[in-house]
Short mmCIF file of C-alpha atoms in Angstrom, two decimals:
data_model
loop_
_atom_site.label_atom_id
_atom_site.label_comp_id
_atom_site.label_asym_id
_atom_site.label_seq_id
_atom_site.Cartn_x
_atom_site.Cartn_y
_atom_site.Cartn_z
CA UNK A 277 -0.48 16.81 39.81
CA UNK A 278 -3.48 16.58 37.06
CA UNK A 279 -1.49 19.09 35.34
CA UNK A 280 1.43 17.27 34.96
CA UNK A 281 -0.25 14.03 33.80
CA UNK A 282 -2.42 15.98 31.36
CA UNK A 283 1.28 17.37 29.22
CA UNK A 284 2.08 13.64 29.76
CA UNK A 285 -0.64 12.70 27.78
CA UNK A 286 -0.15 14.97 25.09
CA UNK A 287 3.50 14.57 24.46
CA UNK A 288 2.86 10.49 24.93
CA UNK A 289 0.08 9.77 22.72
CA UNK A 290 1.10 11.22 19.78
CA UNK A 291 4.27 8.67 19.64
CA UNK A 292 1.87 5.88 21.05
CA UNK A 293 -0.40 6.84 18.30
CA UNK A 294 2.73 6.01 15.22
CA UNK A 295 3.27 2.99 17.11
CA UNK A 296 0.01 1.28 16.52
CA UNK A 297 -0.18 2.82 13.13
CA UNK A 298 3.22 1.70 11.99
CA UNK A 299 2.37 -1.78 13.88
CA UNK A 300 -0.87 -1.99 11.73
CA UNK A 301 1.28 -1.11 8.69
CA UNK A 302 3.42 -4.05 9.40
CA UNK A 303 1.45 -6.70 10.20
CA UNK A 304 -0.64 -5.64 7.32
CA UNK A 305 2.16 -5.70 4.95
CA UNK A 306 3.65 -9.10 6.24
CA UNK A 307 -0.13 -11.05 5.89
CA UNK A 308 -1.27 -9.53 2.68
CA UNK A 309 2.39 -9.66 1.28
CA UNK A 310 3.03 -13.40 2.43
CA UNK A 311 0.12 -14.90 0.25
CA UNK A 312 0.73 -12.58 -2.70
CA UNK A 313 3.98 -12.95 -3.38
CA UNK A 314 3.03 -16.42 -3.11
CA UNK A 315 0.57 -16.40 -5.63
CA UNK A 316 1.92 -13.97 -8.11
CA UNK A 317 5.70 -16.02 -7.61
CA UNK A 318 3.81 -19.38 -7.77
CA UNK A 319 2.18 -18.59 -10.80
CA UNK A 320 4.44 -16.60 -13.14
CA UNK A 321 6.89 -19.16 -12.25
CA UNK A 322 4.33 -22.21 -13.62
CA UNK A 323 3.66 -20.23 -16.27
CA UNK A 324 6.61 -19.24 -17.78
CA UNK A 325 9.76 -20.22 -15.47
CA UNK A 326 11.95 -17.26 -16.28
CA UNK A 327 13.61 -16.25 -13.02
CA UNK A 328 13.35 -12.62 -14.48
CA UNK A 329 9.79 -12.78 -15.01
CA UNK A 330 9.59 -14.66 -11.67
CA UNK A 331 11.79 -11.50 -9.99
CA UNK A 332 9.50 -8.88 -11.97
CA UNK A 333 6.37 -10.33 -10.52
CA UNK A 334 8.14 -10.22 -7.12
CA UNK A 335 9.10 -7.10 -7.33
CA UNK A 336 5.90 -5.46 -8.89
CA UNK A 337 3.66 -7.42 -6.16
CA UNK A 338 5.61 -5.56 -3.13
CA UNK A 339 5.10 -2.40 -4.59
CA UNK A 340 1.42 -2.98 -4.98
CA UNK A 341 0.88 -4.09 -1.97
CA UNK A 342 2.90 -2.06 0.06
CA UNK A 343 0.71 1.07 -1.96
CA UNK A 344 -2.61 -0.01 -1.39
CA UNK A 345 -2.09 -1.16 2.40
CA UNK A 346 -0.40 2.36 2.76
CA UNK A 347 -3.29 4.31 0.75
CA UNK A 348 -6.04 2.09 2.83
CA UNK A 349 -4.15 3.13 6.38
CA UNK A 350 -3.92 6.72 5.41
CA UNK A 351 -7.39 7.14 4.12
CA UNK A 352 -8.60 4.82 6.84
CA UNK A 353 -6.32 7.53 9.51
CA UNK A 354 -8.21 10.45 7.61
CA UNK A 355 -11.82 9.57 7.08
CA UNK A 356 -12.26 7.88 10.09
CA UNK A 357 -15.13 7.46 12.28
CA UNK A 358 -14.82 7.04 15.93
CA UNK A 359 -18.51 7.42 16.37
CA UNK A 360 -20.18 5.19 14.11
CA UNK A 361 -21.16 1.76 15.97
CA UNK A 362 -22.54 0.05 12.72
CA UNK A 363 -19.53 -1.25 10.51
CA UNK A 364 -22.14 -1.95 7.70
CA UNK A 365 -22.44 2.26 7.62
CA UNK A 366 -18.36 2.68 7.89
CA UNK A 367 -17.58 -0.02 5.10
CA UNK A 368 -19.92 2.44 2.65
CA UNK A 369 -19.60 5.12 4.17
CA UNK A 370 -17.89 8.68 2.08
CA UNK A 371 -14.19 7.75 3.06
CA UNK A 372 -14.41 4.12 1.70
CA UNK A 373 -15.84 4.97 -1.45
CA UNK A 374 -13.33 6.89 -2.38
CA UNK A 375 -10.60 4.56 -1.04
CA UNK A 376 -11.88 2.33 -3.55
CA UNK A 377 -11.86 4.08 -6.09
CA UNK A 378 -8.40 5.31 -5.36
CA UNK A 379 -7.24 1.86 -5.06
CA UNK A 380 -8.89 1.21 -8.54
CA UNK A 381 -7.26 4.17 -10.23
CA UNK A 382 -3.64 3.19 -8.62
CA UNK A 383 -4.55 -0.71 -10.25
CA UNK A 384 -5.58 0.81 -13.76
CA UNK A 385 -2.52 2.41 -14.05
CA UNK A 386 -0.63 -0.51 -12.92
CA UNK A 387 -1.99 -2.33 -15.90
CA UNK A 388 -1.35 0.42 -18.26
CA UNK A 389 1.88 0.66 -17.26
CA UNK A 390 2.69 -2.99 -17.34
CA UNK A 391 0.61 -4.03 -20.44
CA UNK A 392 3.07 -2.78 -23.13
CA UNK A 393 6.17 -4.32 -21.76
CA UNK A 394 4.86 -7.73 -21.26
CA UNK A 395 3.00 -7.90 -24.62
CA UNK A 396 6.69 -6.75 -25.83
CA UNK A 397 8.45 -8.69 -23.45
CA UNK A 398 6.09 -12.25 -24.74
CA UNK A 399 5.27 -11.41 -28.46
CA UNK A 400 8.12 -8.69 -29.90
CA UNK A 401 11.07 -9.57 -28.41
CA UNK A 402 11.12 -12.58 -26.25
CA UNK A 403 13.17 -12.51 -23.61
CA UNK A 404 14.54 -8.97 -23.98
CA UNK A 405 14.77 -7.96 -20.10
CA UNK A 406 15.75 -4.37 -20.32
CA UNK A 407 11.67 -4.19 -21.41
CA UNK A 408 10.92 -4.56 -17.81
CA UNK A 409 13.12 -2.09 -16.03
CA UNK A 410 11.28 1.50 -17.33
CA UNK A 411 7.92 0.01 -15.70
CA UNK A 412 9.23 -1.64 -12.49
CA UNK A 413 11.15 2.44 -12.30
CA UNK A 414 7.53 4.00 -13.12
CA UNK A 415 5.71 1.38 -10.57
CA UNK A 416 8.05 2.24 -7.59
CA UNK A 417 8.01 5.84 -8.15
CA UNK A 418 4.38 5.64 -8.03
CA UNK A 419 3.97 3.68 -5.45
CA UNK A 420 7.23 5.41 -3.33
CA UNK A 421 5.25 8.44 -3.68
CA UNK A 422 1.26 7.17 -3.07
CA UNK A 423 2.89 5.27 0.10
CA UNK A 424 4.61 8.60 1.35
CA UNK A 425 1.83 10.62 0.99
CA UNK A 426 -0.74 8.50 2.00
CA UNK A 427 1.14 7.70 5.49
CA UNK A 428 1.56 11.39 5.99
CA UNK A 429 -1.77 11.64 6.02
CA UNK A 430 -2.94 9.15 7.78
CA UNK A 431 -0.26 10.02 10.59
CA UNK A 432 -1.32 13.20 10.64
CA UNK A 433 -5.07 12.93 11.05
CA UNK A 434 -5.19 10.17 14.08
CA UNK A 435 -2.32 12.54 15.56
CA UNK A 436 -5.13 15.25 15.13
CA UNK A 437 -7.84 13.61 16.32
CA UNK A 438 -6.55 12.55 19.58
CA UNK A 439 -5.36 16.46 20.38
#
């Protein structure tokens, strides 16, 4: 009956719906991640070759990454629009100016957050590497709770707008 496959619908897509965003997530994560861990890795390691440092940067660049791929899915999720035909107008449209600049603010406080340590970690006390623990701790928070938030929302607007 029409019935029938209209609740299938319902109760399917929603689950169909976190499958493709998760997916996205994921393939996201794996791309972006491969080639900056490999930069961030490759280059802290030619710089200084401290397997700390080297482990910090690792570290650090998965948290970063995983944030901003998270923040850019769930604002992507919320401010979406199905509608618009010209990506030119989507690109600058509301939603992804203010991605941007949420992106920005989450990279700014990166930097604060790091700056101190390494100029203590490189100038003050070389090779102390308890300096790095408080602001890889502050950094995962951070990003533990931008992530979380951000796929929330995301999750819950395409499950919205499909209802």
């Amino acid at each position: 009956s029409l019935e029938g496959e209209a609740f299938w619908c319902v109760r399917v897509a929603p689950i169909a719906l976190r499958k493709v965003y998760w997916y996205k997530v994921f393939v996201s994560l794996v791309m972006i991640l491969a080639i900056a861990e490999l930069l961030a890795v490759g280059s802290v390691y030619l710089f200084s070759q401290d397997w700390r440092l080297v482990g910090f940067a690792a570290m650090v660049t998965f948290f970063v990454v995983a944030t901003l791929i998270g923040t850019n899915m769930g604002a992507g999720g919320y401010f979406a629009l199905y509608k618009e035909k010209n990506p030119i107008r989507v690109a600058s449209s509301q939603g992804a100016s203010l991605t941007f600049l949420g992106s920005m603010i989450y990279l700014t406080l990166v930097a604060i957050v790091l700056a101190p340590s390494l100029y203590g970690y490189y100038e003050v006390a070389p090779h102390r590497h308890s300096l790095l623990d408080l602001p890889l701790i502050i950094i995962a928070a951070l990003s533990a709770v931008l992530f979380s938030v951000s796929t929330h929302v995301g999750l819950r607007a395409i499950t919205r707008d499909y209802h």
